[in-house]
Amino acid sequence: MTNRKRILFVIGRTPGRGAINREVIDAVLVIAAFDQDVGVLFTGDGVLQLLRSTRASEDARDHAKALDALAMYDVTRIYVDAASLAARGLTSTGLALSPELLDPRDVATLIATHDAVIPG
Amino acid sequence: MTNRKRILFVIGRTPGRGAINREVIDAVLVIAAFDQDVGVLFTGDGVLQLLRSTRASEDARDHAKALDALAMYDVTRIYVDAASLAARGLTSTGLALSPELLDPRDVATLIATHDAVIPG
Amino acid sequence: MNLAVLVYGSPASSRAHISALGFVRAALEGGHRITRVFFYHDAVTIGSNLIVTPQDETDVGGAWVDVAREHGVELCLCIAAALRRGVINGEEAQRYERGAANLREPFEIVGLGQLAAAIIESDRVVTFP
Amino acid sequence: MNLAVLVYGSPASSRAHISALGFVRAALEGGHRITRVFFYHDAVTIGSNLIVTPQDETDVGGAWVDVAREHGVELCLCIAAALRRGVINGEEAQRYERGAANLREPFEIVGLGQLAAAIIESDRVVTFP
Amino acid sequence: MATLHLINTAPATADALPRCLAASTAGDAIVLYEAGVLGAVDLRAESLPPGVALFIHGRDAHALHVADLIDPAFGLIDDRQLVSLVVAFERSVSWI
Amino acid sequence: MATLHLINTAPATADALPRCLAASTAGDAIVLYEAGVLGAVDLRAESLPPGVALFIHGRDAHALHVADLIDPAFGLIDDRQLVSLVVAFERSVSWI
């Protein structure tokens, strides 16, 4: 397909809400499989999807596996909103997927450099 | 039925969200029809259900009618959380159902004087 | 103690059913009595027998069915909420001229009066929004 | 202009469908092209033919059907989301051995690839969460 | 480069508006609709980032009875105008 | 007279916790569960109203990976303990 677009997913929901977060990741993977240039930004309570712990529930481990599939589909542009982390008392240390840390100005630029933005 | 309880509904959702607000009012009416002593507290974004305007949508007029049915079922103990009004820049002037204005301490007392509390 | 349990949240986009299941199991094991669980609002969609759960996900409706079978708990969907969301039993399907019913047994469709009775007769009411 | 429209919210507990319907009608009247509307997450429950809408409430599914018939817009439910929430067509009902199907025509059940194609081919994407 | 930002959640039930404001730049526009119109009650035009326009869906402002509480500097729009905005901007972002 | 308050929503997506804290009195208890556990991250025992206890559902704190970020003064509970609390208090209120 010659029609290669830059598509950004903006993920803002807490983890552990049932099937809905899984469905978002499935959409990311399918669009990546169509050979599009896909980025994923975690913002708001969505940043919590990047936390990991050794005592994770089965649910949380399943979601971690789904997120890890992103790299297999060459979705490697992963970003996290630094202000959302800070507002929740979190740091970027040890986050899954090694996201690029963006301040609000960077987020604006990120959005402005994509053809379409899909919330999740 | 000799088993007469004091039951408080605590309504916290914005109006206009579809059937869900109507379903809450239906539950209030049915429990009132069982001859219980029912009170209704509007709090958070739920206080917006008490606003009225002349340019209301059809939806909003239907909901107003449902609320007005409360009085027909003798649900006359209607309360509104003053702090929630203030936080939204609203005053109690012109609110539907003429609710009693409660400060946070009054809300605590109201809850403590009911046998069961149902969110809505 | 006699507990009334209400569940409001959607099974697919909230944790309400997971939380309520954990609570109900622990309460029954603790010797408390739960006669009925009431599903209201979007929670009623749990009572459909047309849900197909992917193999690597929990069949939440099935977990409720297990609780009902093991402990004799009634699983009650409020009728108005269920009809609005397309969960219907044989009787209502006939009344509203639908070609099929999709209620998963032993879930049952009841009137709001049952909810009122459960609240009135219980010692405690717990809601999972 | 070629618009892709995504709807996420539950028909019974959000305004997503009302907002999306207003937008889609205005866009079509304005001469824009909407080939398909995609329903994802809880929005897929709109495609059930077992929903019974009370007489004093709007039949939102029927409003979508009208838009589809008048303007040739395809109403697409994403398959994984639909199966999880108990909306199923004849083919899937057979595959998963369900006694009935409940898809309201002309809603159709499609794969996520159709969503991808619509996003890729459109000039603008609008989502109603 | 300009982006249309859409918000349908109330300030009390989401932090979408502050995140959206932080990520808006001159030339962008914001549309508040559904419960999102409640975000306009506490907002003054002066508190928007420079060069960012804000519109409010009139249908929803009336449905929630807050049309009279909103800074008249903000324009009330209908679905036809929402479509025009979606077409005029290069992309739209729904904040959840 | 004592009340058990239940909160299942995150601070960013609901104002349930501040409303609940304002309406709690000595002898009450608060349980945070599901995304509600996120409210505990910014909370210290000293900032609770006097005489109000706060518990956090351990399953959800672990599922959201925030168990290590929470003031150890708050107790982690399981479903069995949640049942005990519901029974021990005269009524429970789920804040939405």
XYZ file of C-alpha atoms in Angstrom:
690
model
C 0.000 0.000 0.000
C 1.537 3.316 -1.042
C -0.804 5.220 1.242
C 1.367 5.357 4.363
C 0.025 7.650 7.063
C 1.271 8.780 10.420
C -1.359 7.676 12.929
C -1.194 8.484 16.642
C -3.104 6.613 19.336
C -3.699 8.640 22.506
C -4.356 6.257 25.388
C -5.932 7.833 28.451
C -7.761 5.110 30.373
C -6.697 3.324 33.562
C -5.615 -0.287 33.123
C -7.757 -3.117 34.457
C -11.072 -1.855 33.086
C -11.992 -5.085 31.355
C -11.797 -5.803 27.640
C -11.739 -2.169 26.550
C -7.982 -1.607 26.971
C -7.249 -4.850 25.156
C -9.473 -3.681 22.288
C -7.469 -0.471 21.971
C -4.177 -2.362 21.694
C -5.772 -4.694 19.124
C -6.686 -1.651 17.014
C -3.111 -0.349 17.245
C -1.739 -3.722 16.127
C -4.117 -4.041 13.177
C -3.357 -0.567 11.897
C 0.365 -1.254 12.287
C -0.139 -4.468 10.311
C -1.434 -2.270 7.455
C 2.112 -0.868 7.297
C 1.223 2.531 8.717
C 3.602 4.682 10.754
C 1.979 4.261 14.166
C 2.829 6.104 17.398
C 1.265 5.596 20.827
C 1.020 8.330 23.469
C 0.085 7.422 27.046
C -1.530 10.333 28.898
C -3.764 10.976 31.922
C -4.554 7.765 33.826
C -3.357 5.906 30.722
C 0.228 6.323 31.980
C -0.609 3.670 34.597
C -0.719 1.079 31.812
C 3.086 1.406 31.680
C 3.685 0.482 35.318
C 4.998 -2.992 36.086
C 5.302 -4.943 39.288
C 6.401 -8.383 40.311
C 3.122 -8.992 42.147
C 0.884 -8.248 39.151
C -2.500 -9.958 38.872
C -3.203 -12.369 36.007
C -5.233 -9.630 34.327
C -2.337 -7.214 34.525
C 0.095 -9.797 33.181
C -2.187 -10.422 30.183
C -2.292 -6.712 29.477
C 1.502 -6.493 29.764
C 1.766 -9.246 27.155
C -0.585 -7.358 24.823
C 1.533 -4.211 25.199
C 4.712 -6.177 24.562
C 3.221 -7.289 21.239
C 3.531 -3.681 20.027
C 7.258 -4.104 19.399
C 6.612 -7.272 17.369
C 4.473 -5.186 15.027
C 7.225 -2.557 14.802
C 5.270 -0.056 16.871
C 8.338 1.460 18.515
C 7.334 5.115 18.728
C 5.982 5.061 22.295
C 5.523 8.307 24.224
C 4.403 9.259 27.708
C 3.093 12.616 28.920
C 5.525 13.745 31.639
C 2.940 16.053 33.237
C 0.503 13.143 33.692
C 3.235 11.075 35.365
C 4.164 13.954 37.676
C 0.528 14.660 38.558
C 0.268 11.052 39.779
C 3.497 11.119 41.787
C 5.191 8.779 39.299
C 8.579 8.904 37.580
C 9.602 7.404 34.262
C 11.990 4.943 35.951
C 11.191 1.355 35.111
C 8.227 2.081 32.833
C 7.353 -0.645 30.350
C 8.049 -0.082 26.629
C 10.761 2.538 27.398
C 8.593 5.466 26.307
C 9.977 8.818 25.239
C 9.166 11.416 27.894
C 7.284 14.443 26.469
C 6.487 17.779 28.071
C 3.236 19.541 27.025
C 4.931 21.465 24.185
C 6.331 18.180 22.830
C 2.837 16.645 22.991
C 1.486 19.513 20.893
C 4.239 18.992 18.327
C 3.691 15.221 18.334
C -0.012 15.650 17.579
C 0.698 18.250 14.886
C 2.994 15.841 13.044
C 0.399 13.072 12.627
C -2.259 12.698 9.944
C -4.861 11.163 12.233
C -5.270 10.773 15.983
C -7.310 7.951 17.566
C -8.264 8.007 21.258
C -8.088 4.816 23.285
C -45.770 -3.473 55.049
C -44.594 -2.751 58.587
C -40.949 -2.741 57.507
C -40.514 0.986 56.802
C -36.936 2.031 56.192
C -35.204 5.318 55.562
C -33.534 4.988 52.169
C -31.341 7.698 50.634
C -30.523 7.948 46.936
C -27.296 9.827 46.201
C -27.393 11.076 42.621
C -24.039 12.131 41.196
C -24.226 11.849 37.408
C -24.628 14.634 34.841
C -28.027 14.815 33.153
C -28.417 13.903 29.479
C -26.437 10.670 29.602
C -29.117 8.540 28.032
C -31.440 6.115 29.783
C -29.308 5.732 32.882
C -30.609 8.817 34.726
C -34.181 7.839 33.936
C -33.501 4.387 35.374
C -32.303 5.916 38.634
C -35.481 7.975 39.014
C -37.558 4.873 38.211
C -35.834 3.039 41.070
C -36.578 5.928 43.443
C -40.248 5.873 42.446
C -40.627 2.122 42.856
C -39.044 2.112 46.304
C -41.252 5.032 47.298
C -44.249 3.055 46.043
C -43.292 0.371 48.594
C -44.120 2.978 51.237
C -40.539 3.585 52.312
C -39.246 6.894 53.676
C -37.178 7.979 50.678
C -34.787 10.932 50.430
C -32.804 12.067 47.383
C -29.469 13.907 47.586
C -28.034 15.556 44.466
C -24.252 15.870 44.622
C -21.262 16.323 42.286
C -22.353 16.758 38.660
C -25.738 15.393 39.739
C -26.667 18.902 40.923
C -26.995 19.822 37.237
C -30.114 17.653 37.051
C -31.847 20.358 39.078
C -31.166 23.182 36.606
C -34.024 24.362 34.420
C -34.156 26.582 31.382
C -36.784 27.779 28.974
C -34.732 26.564 25.996
C -34.414 22.973 27.221
C -34.073 20.154 24.687
C -36.783 17.489 24.403
C -34.516 15.116 26.301
C -34.125 17.575 29.132
C -37.873 18.219 29.276
C -38.535 14.473 29.560
C -36.084 14.242 32.423
C -37.706 17.227 34.133
C -41.046 15.425 33.905
C -39.553 12.294 35.460
C -38.144 14.365 38.336
C -41.477 16.090 38.830
C -43.048 12.657 39.341
C -41.114 12.370 42.604
C -43.588 14.641 44.378
C -46.506 12.512 43.117
C -44.969 9.552 44.922
C -44.529 11.644 48.080
C -40.774 11.833 47.686
C -40.466 15.307 49.161
C -37.183 15.052 51.040
C -34.916 16.458 48.313
C -31.410 17.698 49.179
C -28.575 19.315 47.284
C -24.903 19.468 48.246
C -24.067 23.176 48.534
C -20.343 22.575 48.002
C -21.035 20.836 44.666
C -23.172 23.797 43.550
C -20.476 26.284 44.568
C -17.717 24.290 42.873
C -19.676 24.598 39.604
C -20.344 28.304 39.963
C -24.046 27.679 40.591
C -26.462 29.008 43.190
C -29.585 27.400 44.591
C -31.818 30.070 43.020
C -34.432 28.595 40.716
C -33.447 24.966 41.196
C -36.124 22.402 40.403
C -37.764 20.445 43.264
C -36.862 23.175 45.821
C -34.117 21.124 47.444
C -32.848 21.702 50.961
C -29.313 23.108 50.802
C -26.794 21.053 52.818
C -23.214 21.824 53.781
C -20.757 18.895 54.083
C -21.501 18.372 57.798
C -25.231 18.203 57.021
C -24.509 15.622 54.291
C -22.673 13.457 56.835
C -25.623 13.705 59.214
C -28.114 12.970 56.430
C -26.257 9.790 55.463
C -25.943 8.720 59.097
C -29.717 8.947 59.589
C -30.613 6.528 56.783
C -30.757 2.742 56.875
C -29.532 2.248 53.327
C -27.907 4.456 50.703
C -28.216 3.787 46.966
C -26.030 5.573 44.418
C -27.532 6.811 41.179
C -26.302 -11.268 57.911
C -28.643 -10.699 54.976
C -26.910 -8.720 52.202
C -28.379 -7.087 49.085
C -25.904 -6.697 46.212
C -26.424 -4.295 43.289
C -24.193 -4.226 40.190
C -24.322 -1.279 37.764
C -21.182 -1.389 35.577
C -20.737 -2.786 32.073
C -19.103 -6.245 32.079
C -16.845 -5.357 29.144
C -15.656 -1.890 30.132
C -15.661 -1.801 33.916
C -14.423 -3.977 36.775
C -17.800 -3.902 38.545
C -18.547 -7.592 37.924
C -15.066 -8.754 38.976
C -15.310 -6.754 42.199
C -18.862 -7.891 42.918
C -18.023 -11.565 42.269
C -15.120 -11.405 44.731
C -17.329 -9.767 47.340
C -20.231 -12.186 46.874
C -18.002 -15.278 47.057
C -16.283 -14.005 50.215
C -19.611 -13.114 51.829
C -21.117 -16.542 51.120
C -17.991 -18.306 52.373
C -18.188 -16.098 55.481
C -21.637 -17.500 56.208
C -23.653 -14.473 55.151
C -26.830 -14.711 53.149
C -27.188 -13.257 49.664
C -30.562 -14.199 48.262
C -30.277 -12.232 45.042
C -27.799 -10.188 43.057
C -29.413 -7.313 41.125
C -28.008 -6.143 37.836
C -29.053 -2.666 36.746
C -28.021 -0.143 34.065
C -25.321 -1.501 31.704
C -24.636 -4.440 34.043
C -27.692 -6.307 32.678
C -25.835 -7.166 29.464
C -24.056 -9.903 31.437
C -27.270 -11.979 31.127
C -27.021 -12.597 27.368
C -26.341 -16.122 26.100
C -24.991 -14.712 22.820
C -21.790 -13.379 24.403
C -18.736 -15.155 22.992
C -15.756 -14.772 25.321
C -12.272 -15.147 23.795
C -10.486 -18.248 25.096
C -7.841 -16.269 27.003
C -10.411 -14.113 28.824
C -12.624 -14.892 31.813
C -16.249 -15.834 31.106
C -17.665 -13.459 33.706
C -21.260 -14.516 33.049
C -20.193 -18.120 33.615
C -18.634 -17.139 36.947
C -22.006 -15.704 38.036
C -23.746 -18.883 36.862
C -21.346 -20.939 39.015
C -22.091 -18.796 42.071
C -25.815 -19.167 41.435
C -25.610 -22.971 41.067
C -23.324 -23.509 44.066
C -25.060 -21.199 46.507
C -28.614 -20.847 45.228
C -28.205 -17.122 44.601
C -30.766 -15.638 42.210
C -29.321 -13.519 39.380
C -31.858 -10.775 38.658
C -31.778 -8.439 35.672
C -34.113 -5.472 36.032
C -36.579 -5.720 33.178
C -36.627 -2.153 31.856
C -32.831 -1.988 31.801
C -32.591 -5.406 30.143
C -35.109 -4.647 27.377
C -33.401 -1.321 26.581
C -30.113 -3.173 26.110
C -31.379 -6.149 24.151
C -31.502 -8.869 26.817
C -34.861 -10.609 26.594
C -36.533 -13.819 27.756
C -39.045 -15.938 25.850
C -42.113 -14.280 27.323
C -40.968 -10.737 26.525
C -39.702 -11.786 23.092
C -43.230 -12.952 22.321
C -44.826 -9.797 23.739
C -42.561 -7.520 21.701
C -42.553 -9.777 18.629
C -38.832 -10.510 18.555
C -37.664 -13.547 16.629
C -35.502 -14.887 19.439
C -34.759 -14.716 23.150
C -31.214 -14.539 24.508
C -31.459 -14.810 28.294
C -28.723 -16.988 29.763
C -30.147 -19.242 32.463
C -30.271 -19.089 35.447
C -30.248 -15.281 35.003
C -33.816 -14.055 35.251
C -35.651 -10.886 34.285
C -37.556 -9.274 37.150
C -39.385 -6.063 37.926
C -37.955 -3.203 39.961
C -40.289 -4.246 42.774
C -37.943 -7.170 43.463
C -35.102 -4.702 43.861
C -37.184 -2.671 46.273
C -38.098 -5.782 48.274
C -34.454 -6.904 48.471
C -33.312 -3.504 49.709
C -36.097 -3.332 52.259
C -35.552 -6.838 53.596
C -31.756 -6.781 53.749
C -29.518 -5.788 56.653
C -26.954 -4.159 54.352
C -26.963 -2.936 50.739
C -23.718 -2.855 48.725
C -23.528 -1.342 45.241
C -20.823 -1.945 42.635
C -21.186 1.011 40.242
C -14.313 15.458 1.900
C -14.060 11.805 2.941
C -14.741 11.375 6.680
C -14.225 8.329 8.914
C -16.493 8.243 11.976
C -15.799 6.093 15.056
C -18.295 5.637 17.908
C -17.173 4.161 21.258
C -19.839 4.974 23.877
C -22.697 2.824 25.167
C -26.047 3.737 23.573
C -27.867 3.477 26.909
C -25.476 5.316 29.207
C -23.690 7.876 27.063
C -24.605 10.516 24.492
C -22.030 9.243 21.993
C -24.643 7.967 19.518
C -26.768 11.119 19.709
C -23.714 13.294 19.088
C -22.426 11.073 16.284
C -25.837 10.941 14.562
C -26.070 14.726 14.566
C -22.573 15.024 13.152
C -23.078 12.363 10.467
C -26.374 13.851 9.278
C -24.887 17.359 9.093
C -21.813 16.084 7.245
C -23.886 14.208 4.670
C -26.182 17.196 4.175
C -23.063 19.337 3.755
C -22.021 17.179 0.825
C -19.257 15.250 2.555
C -18.732 11.551 2.084
C -19.073 9.065 4.955
C -18.694 5.566 3.598
C -18.863 3.772 6.920
C -19.528 4.414 10.583
C -17.490 2.173 12.907
C -18.849 1.089 16.256
C -16.273 -0.113 18.749
C -16.154 -0.949 22.478
C -19.593 -0.670 24.166
C -21.031 1.153 21.131
C -21.476 -2.165 19.275
C -24.503 -3.056 21.409
C -26.508 -0.649 19.219
C -26.556 -3.389 16.549
C -28.834 -5.799 18.414
C -32.335 -6.472 17.081
C -33.489 -7.568 20.549
C -33.414 -4.040 21.986
C -36.908 -2.904 22.995
C -37.062 0.890 23.259
C -39.797 2.373 25.477
C -42.371 4.304 23.444
C -41.410 7.695 24.892
C -37.700 7.224 24.107
C -35.790 7.554 20.830
C -34.959 4.335 18.969
C -31.315 5.258 18.419
C -30.573 2.091 16.460
C -33.498 2.945 14.170
C -32.040 6.412 13.614
C -28.790 4.803 12.414
C -30.764 2.468 10.158
C -32.509 5.495 8.610
C -29.169 7.196 7.946
C -27.842 4.013 6.375
C -30.901 3.585 4.116
C -31.082 7.240 3.056
C -27.411 7.810 2.404
C -25.931 4.372 1.758
C -23.693 4.576 4.826
C -22.401 1.192 6.053
C -22.880 0.535 9.775
C -19.912 -1.566 10.888
C -19.602 -3.326 14.238
C -16.084 -4.534 14.971
C -16.315 -8.296 15.343
C -14.266 -8.906 18.493
C -16.108 -6.150 20.361
C -19.497 -7.392 19.132
C -18.921 -11.036 20.102
C -17.714 -10.049 23.593
C -20.948 -8.104 24.101
C -23.389 -10.603 22.655
C -24.090 -9.141 19.208
C -23.770 -11.895 16.643
C -24.738 -12.611 13.032
C -25.896 -15.922 11.573
C -22.468 -17.032 10.444
C -20.800 -16.434 13.818
C -23.777 -17.908 15.679
C -23.206 -21.111 13.736
C -19.442 -21.069 14.313
C -19.851 -20.581 18.075
C -22.912 -22.826 18.329
C -25.364 -20.221 19.573
C -29.044 -20.930 19.161
C -29.841 -17.554 17.612
C -28.387 -14.513 15.916
C -29.438 -10.976 16.856
C -27.787 -8.616 14.358
C -30.095 -5.817 13.280
C -29.799 -5.225 9.556
C -28.269 -3.295 7.861
C -25.688 -3.242 10.705
C -22.880 -5.595 9.756
C -20.083 -7.310 11.620
C -16.628 -6.621 10.183
C -12.992 -7.165 11.080
C -10.698 -4.495 12.479
C -8.990 -4.396 9.088
C -11.998 -2.463 7.768
C -11.456 0.100 10.512
C -7.811 0.373 9.527
C -8.710 0.782 5.850
C -11.288 3.480 6.624
C -8.809 5.454 8.731
C -6.108 5.145 6.103
C -8.359 6.133 3.195
C -10.165 9.032 4.878
C -9.247 12.716 4.871
C -10.395 13.179 8.474
C -11.156 10.846 11.391
C -13.647 11.868 14.099
C -14.217 9.788 17.230
C -17.212 9.960 19.565
C -15.952 8.341 22.796
C -0.498 21.917 11.221
C -3.601 23.009 13.156
C -5.569 20.594 15.312
C -9.212 20.520 16.424
C -9.523 19.273 20.013
C -12.823 17.680 21.111
C -13.848 17.225 24.751
C -17.058 15.501 25.874
C -16.382 14.977 29.596
C -17.090 17.234 32.566
C -14.171 18.707 34.547
C -15.292 16.779 37.648
C -15.140 13.448 35.832
C -12.025 13.843 33.687
C -8.799 15.830 33.462
C -9.192 16.042 29.673
C -9.559 19.840 29.535
C -6.320 20.762 31.361
C -4.361 18.157 29.371
C -5.899 19.465 26.143
C -5.163 23.098 27.030
C -1.549 22.189 27.804
C -1.193 20.474 24.430
C -2.861 23.216 22.326
C -0.885 25.711 20.289
C -1.713 28.913 18.442
C -4.024 28.172 15.537
C -5.717 25.219 17.242
C -9.365 25.170 18.269
C -11.235 23.370 21.051
C -14.858 22.205 20.926
C -16.660 21.353 24.158
C -19.706 19.130 23.709
C -21.902 16.750 25.788
C -20.902 17.105 29.471
C -17.717 18.784 28.235
C -19.677 22.053 28.005
C -19.477 22.216 31.802
C -15.782 23.017 31.415
C -16.786 26.371 29.933
C -18.587 27.559 33.057
C -15.340 28.316 34.907
C -13.404 29.400 31.836
C -12.704 32.942 30.590
C -11.392 33.688 27.121
C -8.325 35.304 28.733
C -7.309 31.996 30.326
C -6.992 30.171 26.987
C -3.528 29.726 25.476
C -2.794 32.589 23.040
C -4.224 31.986 19.587
C -6.464 29.074 20.613
C -10.187 29.385 19.874
C -12.901 27.698 21.935
C -16.374 26.708 20.753
C -19.276 25.189 22.637
C -21.958 22.931 21.235
C -25.155 24.909 21.733
C -27.406 21.838 21.834
C -25.519 20.415 24.794
C -25.107 23.757 26.582
C -28.894 24.107 26.455
C -29.526 20.466 27.396
C -27.378 20.974 30.509
C -28.919 24.420 31.140
C -25.554 26.153 31.315
C -25.756 28.328 28.179
C -26.429 31.412 30.308
C -23.436 30.721 32.574
C -20.869 30.764 29.787
C -18.572 33.646 28.809
C -20.316 35.190 25.746
C -16.870 35.484 24.148
C -17.143 31.771 23.380
C -19.178 30.931 20.299
C -22.082 28.477 20.443
C -21.997 26.123 17.450
C -24.336 23.538 15.911
C -23.591 20.269 14.104
C -23.217 22.013 10.743
C -20.518 24.241 12.194
C -18.869 21.291 13.936
C -18.592 19.576 10.549
C -17.043 22.741 9.080
C -14.476 22.810 11.874
C -13.589 19.126 11.428
C -13.074 19.750 7.715
C -11.163 23.026 8.227
C -8.591 21.605 10.659
C -6.034 19.051 9.580
C -6.897 16.523 12.275
C -9.217 16.136 15.246
C -8.318 14.736 18.660
C -10.978 13.421 21.052
C -9.525 13.623 24.574
C -10.522 10.854 26.971
C -24.329 5.704 63.167
C -21.067 4.836 61.375
C -20.856 4.641 57.598
C -18.555 2.712 55.241
C -17.684 4.795 52.173
C -16.685 2.981 48.954
C -14.845 4.647 46.069
C -13.949 2.907 42.793
C -13.004 5.876 40.589
C -9.638 7.548 40.069
C -9.135 11.150 41.249
C -8.555 12.253 37.640
C -11.895 10.862 36.504
C -14.166 11.730 39.432
C -14.444 14.093 42.377
C -15.831 11.274 44.532
C -12.927 11.235 47.019
C -13.050 14.923 48.044
C -16.863 14.785 48.339
C -16.596 11.607 50.382
C -13.898 13.048 52.671
C -16.043 16.148 53.242
C -19.018 13.980 54.205
C -17.128 11.580 56.518
C -17.207 11.855 60.288
C -15.285 10.278 63.139
C -15.990 6.561 63.290
C -16.516 6.229 59.515
C -14.235 4.241 57.229
C -13.349 4.595 53.559
C -12.426 1.751 51.201
C -10.669 2.546 47.925
C -10.954 -0.193 45.282
C -10.639 -0.607 41.484
C -9.214 2.659 40.034
C -10.162 4.293 43.342
C -6.874 2.984 44.792
C -5.130 5.710 42.784
C -6.584 8.226 45.232
C -4.298 6.786 47.917
C -1.091 7.675 46.074
C -1.342 11.353 46.985
C -2.925 10.796 50.390
C -1.247 10.772 53.819
C -2.937 9.458 56.932
C -2.578 12.948 58.480
C -4.790 14.476 55.779
C -7.807 12.294 56.623
C -10.580 13.772 58.775
C -9.967 12.916 62.459
C -11.244 9.482 63.418
C -11.783 8.290 59.837
C -10.003 5.080 58.779
C -8.935 4.342 55.209
C -8.434 0.912 53.642
C -7.224 -0.069 50.204
C -8.153 -3.178 48.269
C -4.846 -5.026 47.877
C -5.920 -6.856 44.705
C -6.574 -3.599 42.878
C -3.517 -1.803 44.299
C -1.413 -4.644 42.885
C -3.315 -4.783 39.593
C -2.619 -1.060 39.104
C 0.971 -1.460 40.373
C 0.622 1.270 42.966
C 0.892 -0.808 46.169
C 4.469 0.421 46.725
C 3.476 4.070 46.278
C 0.928 4.082 49.097
C 1.424 5.331 52.661
C 2.032 2.129 54.685
C -0.213 3.585 57.375
C -3.151 2.554 55.194
C -4.133 -1.091 55.493
C -4.401 -3.331 52.414
C -7.520 -5.500 52.603
C -8.938 -8.475 50.689
C -12.533 -9.417 49.867
C -12.981 -11.257 53.157
C -12.061 -8.116 55.066
C -14.252 -5.985 52.809
C -17.189 -8.213 53.743
C -16.318 -7.797 57.435
C -16.301 -4.022 57.031
C -19.646 -3.994 55.207
C -21.141 -6.060 58.015
C -19.483 -4.030 60.788
C -20.709 -0.639 59.589
C -24.368 0.291 59.646
C -24.537 1.271 56.000
C -22.306 1.528 52.959
C -22.236 4.370 50.444
C -20.766 3.927 46.960
C -19.756 7.387 45.705
C -20.176 8.006 41.991
